[in-house]
């Protein structure tokens, strides 16, 4: 690991990206932050220690994303499937937004970051909602990086909710099936005003989407790394961006 890290460090510290590459920065980066539990296990620590350490990484990635000119950073913080975990772990995970924002909100404001939330608000504890809503409110006029927390988020749930809303409107005679297009459907999703991710990063060596942004990731570039999320840092983020910049996106064309 150390060896790997120094390699990245050597490649990506002094001049992270060359001038010619600066123009092709992914505007929206989405991250599946995975591997907290394994990180803790490797160290003989309880799983929640991995989540606590994972929380600390967010700040580094936000700073780097902002610095590189990324416009939107979406982080998968808690999925609709994560409720299946032991109660103590769920409670701990749902305390993290409050903890994180308690410490970081002033710094996020200083960096002109705008906090946003996507997910089902049902079942989220009051204290979690209060902390995130406060951050959303206090950063509402910021114009820099949009930090989009996916919290109690599941893509299939999101798509079904969109379909139900459309169904209701059709039943009420407010629209017809001819009004349904990719563009109009997107407006019913929790990302309505956001562009689709250009780049998806998943840590910890798992190669799957885990019910994350299934519609929105249709044409995104994927970058996977074996690095466990608590070990992830700004250099890995820059590495992912650099790899993205070398890829040619064709959107089905040639
Ligand atoms: C997956 O690792 C990670 C999560 C389910 C939670 C991710 C949350 C954070 C990184 C912190 C969130 C902080 C804020 C401020 C919202 P895992 O537990 O599935 O790891 P494993 O696959 O190794 O068991």
XYZ file of C-alpha atoms and ligand atoms in Angstrom:
278
model
C 0.000 0.000 0.000
C 2.728 2.407 0.994
C 4.562 1.638 -2.215
C 1.413 2.280 -4.238
C 0.809 5.523 -2.405
C 4.305 6.856 -3.063
C 3.888 6.047 -6.736
C 0.739 8.151 -6.899
C 2.329 10.821 -4.825
C 5.287 10.991 -7.141
C 3.044 11.261 -10.170
C 0.420 13.577 -8.897
C 1.702 16.074 -6.391
C 3.847 18.731 -8.007
C 1.790 19.474 -11.070
C -1.319 17.377 -10.741
C -2.635 17.881 -14.257
C -0.954 19.411 -17.253
C -2.382 22.583 -18.805
C -3.620 20.803 -21.918
C -5.616 18.436 -19.702
C -7.173 21.097 -17.528
C -9.976 21.664 -20.004
C -11.335 18.121 -19.823
C -12.235 18.005 -16.161
C -15.289 15.827 -15.396
C -18.009 18.232 -14.338
C -19.883 15.706 -12.214
C -18.048 13.010 -10.268
C -20.004 10.392 -8.301
C -18.316 8.177 -5.710
C -19.276 4.877 -4.115
C -17.221 5.105 -0.942
C -16.617 1.434 -0.184
C -14.321 -0.586 2.059
C -14.706 1.043 5.467
C -15.548 -2.258 7.156
C -12.588 -4.113 5.606
C -10.245 -1.268 6.497
C -11.311 -1.552 10.139
C -11.112 -5.347 10.139
C -7.564 -5.270 8.781
C -6.609 -3.104 11.718
C -8.509 -5.185 14.258
C -10.933 -2.323 14.883
C -14.742 -2.271 15.007
C -16.461 -1.475 11.688
C -17.556 1.932 12.911
C -13.903 2.960 13.187
C -13.723 2.474 9.418
C -16.745 4.716 8.902
C -15.255 7.382 11.183
C -12.014 7.316 9.216
C -13.968 7.312 5.961
C -15.729 10.479 7.003
C -12.380 12.249 7.295
C -11.588 11.524 3.652
C -14.543 13.569 2.415
C -12.917 16.861 3.265
C -9.773 16.031 1.258
C -11.780 14.974 -1.776
C -14.063 18.023 -1.634
C -11.057 20.334 -1.549
C -9.378 18.636 -4.474
C -12.578 18.448 -6.529
C -13.193 22.149 -5.963
C -9.602 22.989 -6.827
C -9.719 20.997 -10.085
C -12.930 22.696 -11.172
C -15.322 19.767 -10.695
C -18.821 21.244 -10.444
C -20.755 18.461 -8.725
C -19.552 15.764 -6.331
C -22.101 13.096 -5.417
C -21.246 10.814 -2.502
C -23.089 7.573 -1.734
C -23.242 7.874 2.040
C -26.148 5.586 2.951
C -28.181 3.333 0.681
C -31.748 2.103 1.064
C -30.160 -1.362 1.525
C -27.891 -0.221 4.386
C -30.834 -0.514 6.814
C -30.128 -4.276 6.788
C -26.939 -3.697 8.809
C -26.821 -4.126 12.594
C -28.781 -1.398 14.394
C -25.696 0.047 16.087
C -23.892 0.426 12.765
C -26.937 2.033 11.131
C -27.237 4.469 14.036
C -23.570 5.315 13.779
C -23.721 5.854 10.012
C -26.708 8.156 10.415
C -24.863 10.206 13.004
C -21.989 10.883 10.624
C -23.628 13.667 8.587
C -24.273 15.581 11.802
C -20.745 14.966 13.019
C -19.177 15.827 9.694
C -21.197 18.986 9.162
C -20.720 20.040 12.794
C -16.992 20.220 12.112
C -16.836 20.970 8.400
C -19.760 23.274 7.614
C -17.822 26.512 8.265
C -15.022 25.240 6.016
C -17.495 24.242 3.309
C -19.001 27.728 3.442
C -15.518 29.224 3.210
C -14.910 27.110 0.072
C -18.204 28.308 -1.485
C -19.547 24.725 -1.483
C -23.285 24.189 -1.868
C -24.616 21.175 0.052
C -27.446 19.145 -1.436
C -29.282 15.987 -0.458
C -30.800 13.187 -2.514
C -32.655 10.237 -1.057
C -35.826 9.341 0.725
C -36.421 11.523 3.742
C -38.700 8.866 5.218
C -37.159 6.922 8.116
C -34.165 9.220 8.474
C -33.728 10.274 12.109
C -34.716 13.807 12.965
C -31.157 14.756 14.023
C -29.702 13.608 10.685
C -32.274 15.562 8.702
C -31.846 18.664 10.845
C -28.068 18.689 10.334
C -28.272 18.236 6.578
C -31.124 20.710 6.138
C -29.171 23.303 8.111
C -26.184 22.793 5.787
C -28.393 22.967 2.697
C -29.941 26.188 3.978
C -26.694 27.849 5.027
C -24.982 27.075 1.731
C -28.006 27.786 -0.508
C -26.478 30.894 -2.083
C -23.035 29.399 -2.630
C -21.926 29.101 -6.229
C -18.984 26.687 -6.050
C -18.890 22.889 -5.943
C -22.252 21.200 -5.356
C -21.739 18.532 -2.689
C -24.602 16.111 -3.222
C -25.050 13.584 -0.407
C -26.914 10.424 -1.400
C -28.482 9.516 1.900
C -31.108 6.791 2.210
C -30.806 6.656 -1.564
C -31.661 3.769 -3.877
C -31.866 4.096 -7.619
C -34.714 1.632 -8.179
C -36.771 3.406 -5.514
C -36.016 6.716 -7.214
C -37.086 5.404 -10.633
C -40.278 3.875 -9.233
C -41.159 7.129 -7.464
C -40.643 8.971 -10.752
C -42.929 6.503 -12.537
C -45.613 6.862 -9.884
C -45.511 10.657 -10.166
C -45.801 10.447 -13.954
C -48.636 7.904 -13.642
C -50.540 10.261 -11.357
C -50.122 13.156 -13.756
C -51.342 11.062 -16.671
C -54.353 9.928 -14.656
C -55.122 13.530 -13.779
C -54.957 14.439 -17.468
C -52.009 16.758 -16.906
C -49.783 14.884 -19.353
C -49.915 12.045 -21.885
C -47.505 9.212 -22.581
C -46.186 11.190 -25.554
C -44.788 13.720 -23.090
C -42.450 11.083 -21.650
C -38.947 11.420 -23.049
C -35.467 10.881 -21.596
C -35.301 14.587 -20.813
C -38.726 14.853 -19.205
C -38.259 11.599 -17.253
C -34.967 12.920 -15.848
C -36.895 15.808 -14.353
C -38.748 13.400 -12.061
C -35.543 11.985 -10.600
C -33.779 13.239 -7.481
C -31.081 14.723 -9.686
C -33.550 16.828 -11.694
C -31.422 19.962 -11.905
C -28.058 18.163 -12.063
C -26.244 16.955 -15.158
C -25.460 13.210 -15.248
C -22.164 12.080 -13.720
C -19.240 12.133 -16.144
C -17.150 9.898 -13.930
C -18.012 7.216 -11.369
C -15.405 6.153 -8.838
C -15.777 3.064 -6.668
C -13.192 2.111 -4.084
C -12.311 -1.217 -2.437
C -12.085 -3.434 -5.521
C -15.823 -4.114 -5.882
C -16.987 -3.824 -9.485
C -20.710 -3.158 -9.258
C -23.208 -0.319 -9.027
C -25.128 -1.387 -5.915
C -28.332 0.403 -6.913
C -26.571 3.728 -7.405
C -27.738 6.226 -10.059
C -28.663 3.520 -12.583
C -30.361 5.950 -14.961
C -27.856 8.763 -14.576
C -24.740 6.594 -15.081
C -25.833 5.320 -18.506
C -22.946 7.062 -20.333
C -20.522 7.757 -17.481
C -16.913 6.617 -17.406
C -16.145 4.193 -14.555
C -12.943 4.077 -12.517
C -12.386 1.358 -9.949
C -9.591 1.096 -7.441
C -8.582 -1.501 -4.854
C -7.846 1.272 -2.358
C -10.214 1.076 0.623
C -12.171 4.287 1.162
C -10.444 5.322 4.431
C -7.097 5.134 2.579
C -8.384 7.118 -0.395
C -6.992 10.624 -0.726
C -6.718 13.627 -3.024
C -3.965 11.958 -5.078
C -6.176 8.995 -5.898
C -8.928 11.421 -6.858
C -6.570 13.254 -9.185
C -5.462 9.925 -10.648
C -9.083 9.064 -11.441
C -9.595 12.444 -13.109
C -6.390 12.011 -15.114
C -7.554 8.588 -16.360
C -10.933 10.085 -17.278
C -9.215 12.783 -19.293
C -7.535 10.185 -21.469
C -10.753 8.401 -22.324
C -12.747 9.265 -25.428
C -16.465 9.394 -24.767
C -18.529 8.518 -27.829
C -22.086 8.235 -26.439
C -22.834 5.358 -28.799
C -21.357 7.144 -31.818
C -17.995 6.393 -33.450
C -19.307 1.190 2.541
O -18.298 0.527 3.228
C -19.530 2.485 3.151
C -20.709 2.906 3.683
C -21.918 2.081 3.698
C -20.810 4.211 4.313
C -20.034 5.289 3.690
C -19.994 6.434 4.579
C -18.911 7.206 4.790
C -17.642 7.020 4.081
C -18.970 8.343 5.707
C -20.154 9.185 5.406
C -20.004 10.485 5.984
C -20.891 11.471 5.824
C -20.520 12.791 6.278
C -22.185 11.297 5.194
P -18.645 -0.862 3.903
O -19.056 -0.607 5.293
O -19.665 -1.595 3.096
O -17.261 -1.561 3.831
P -16.992 -3.123 3.613
O -17.560 -3.479 2.263
O -15.507 -3.208 3.663
O -17.675 -3.841 4.725
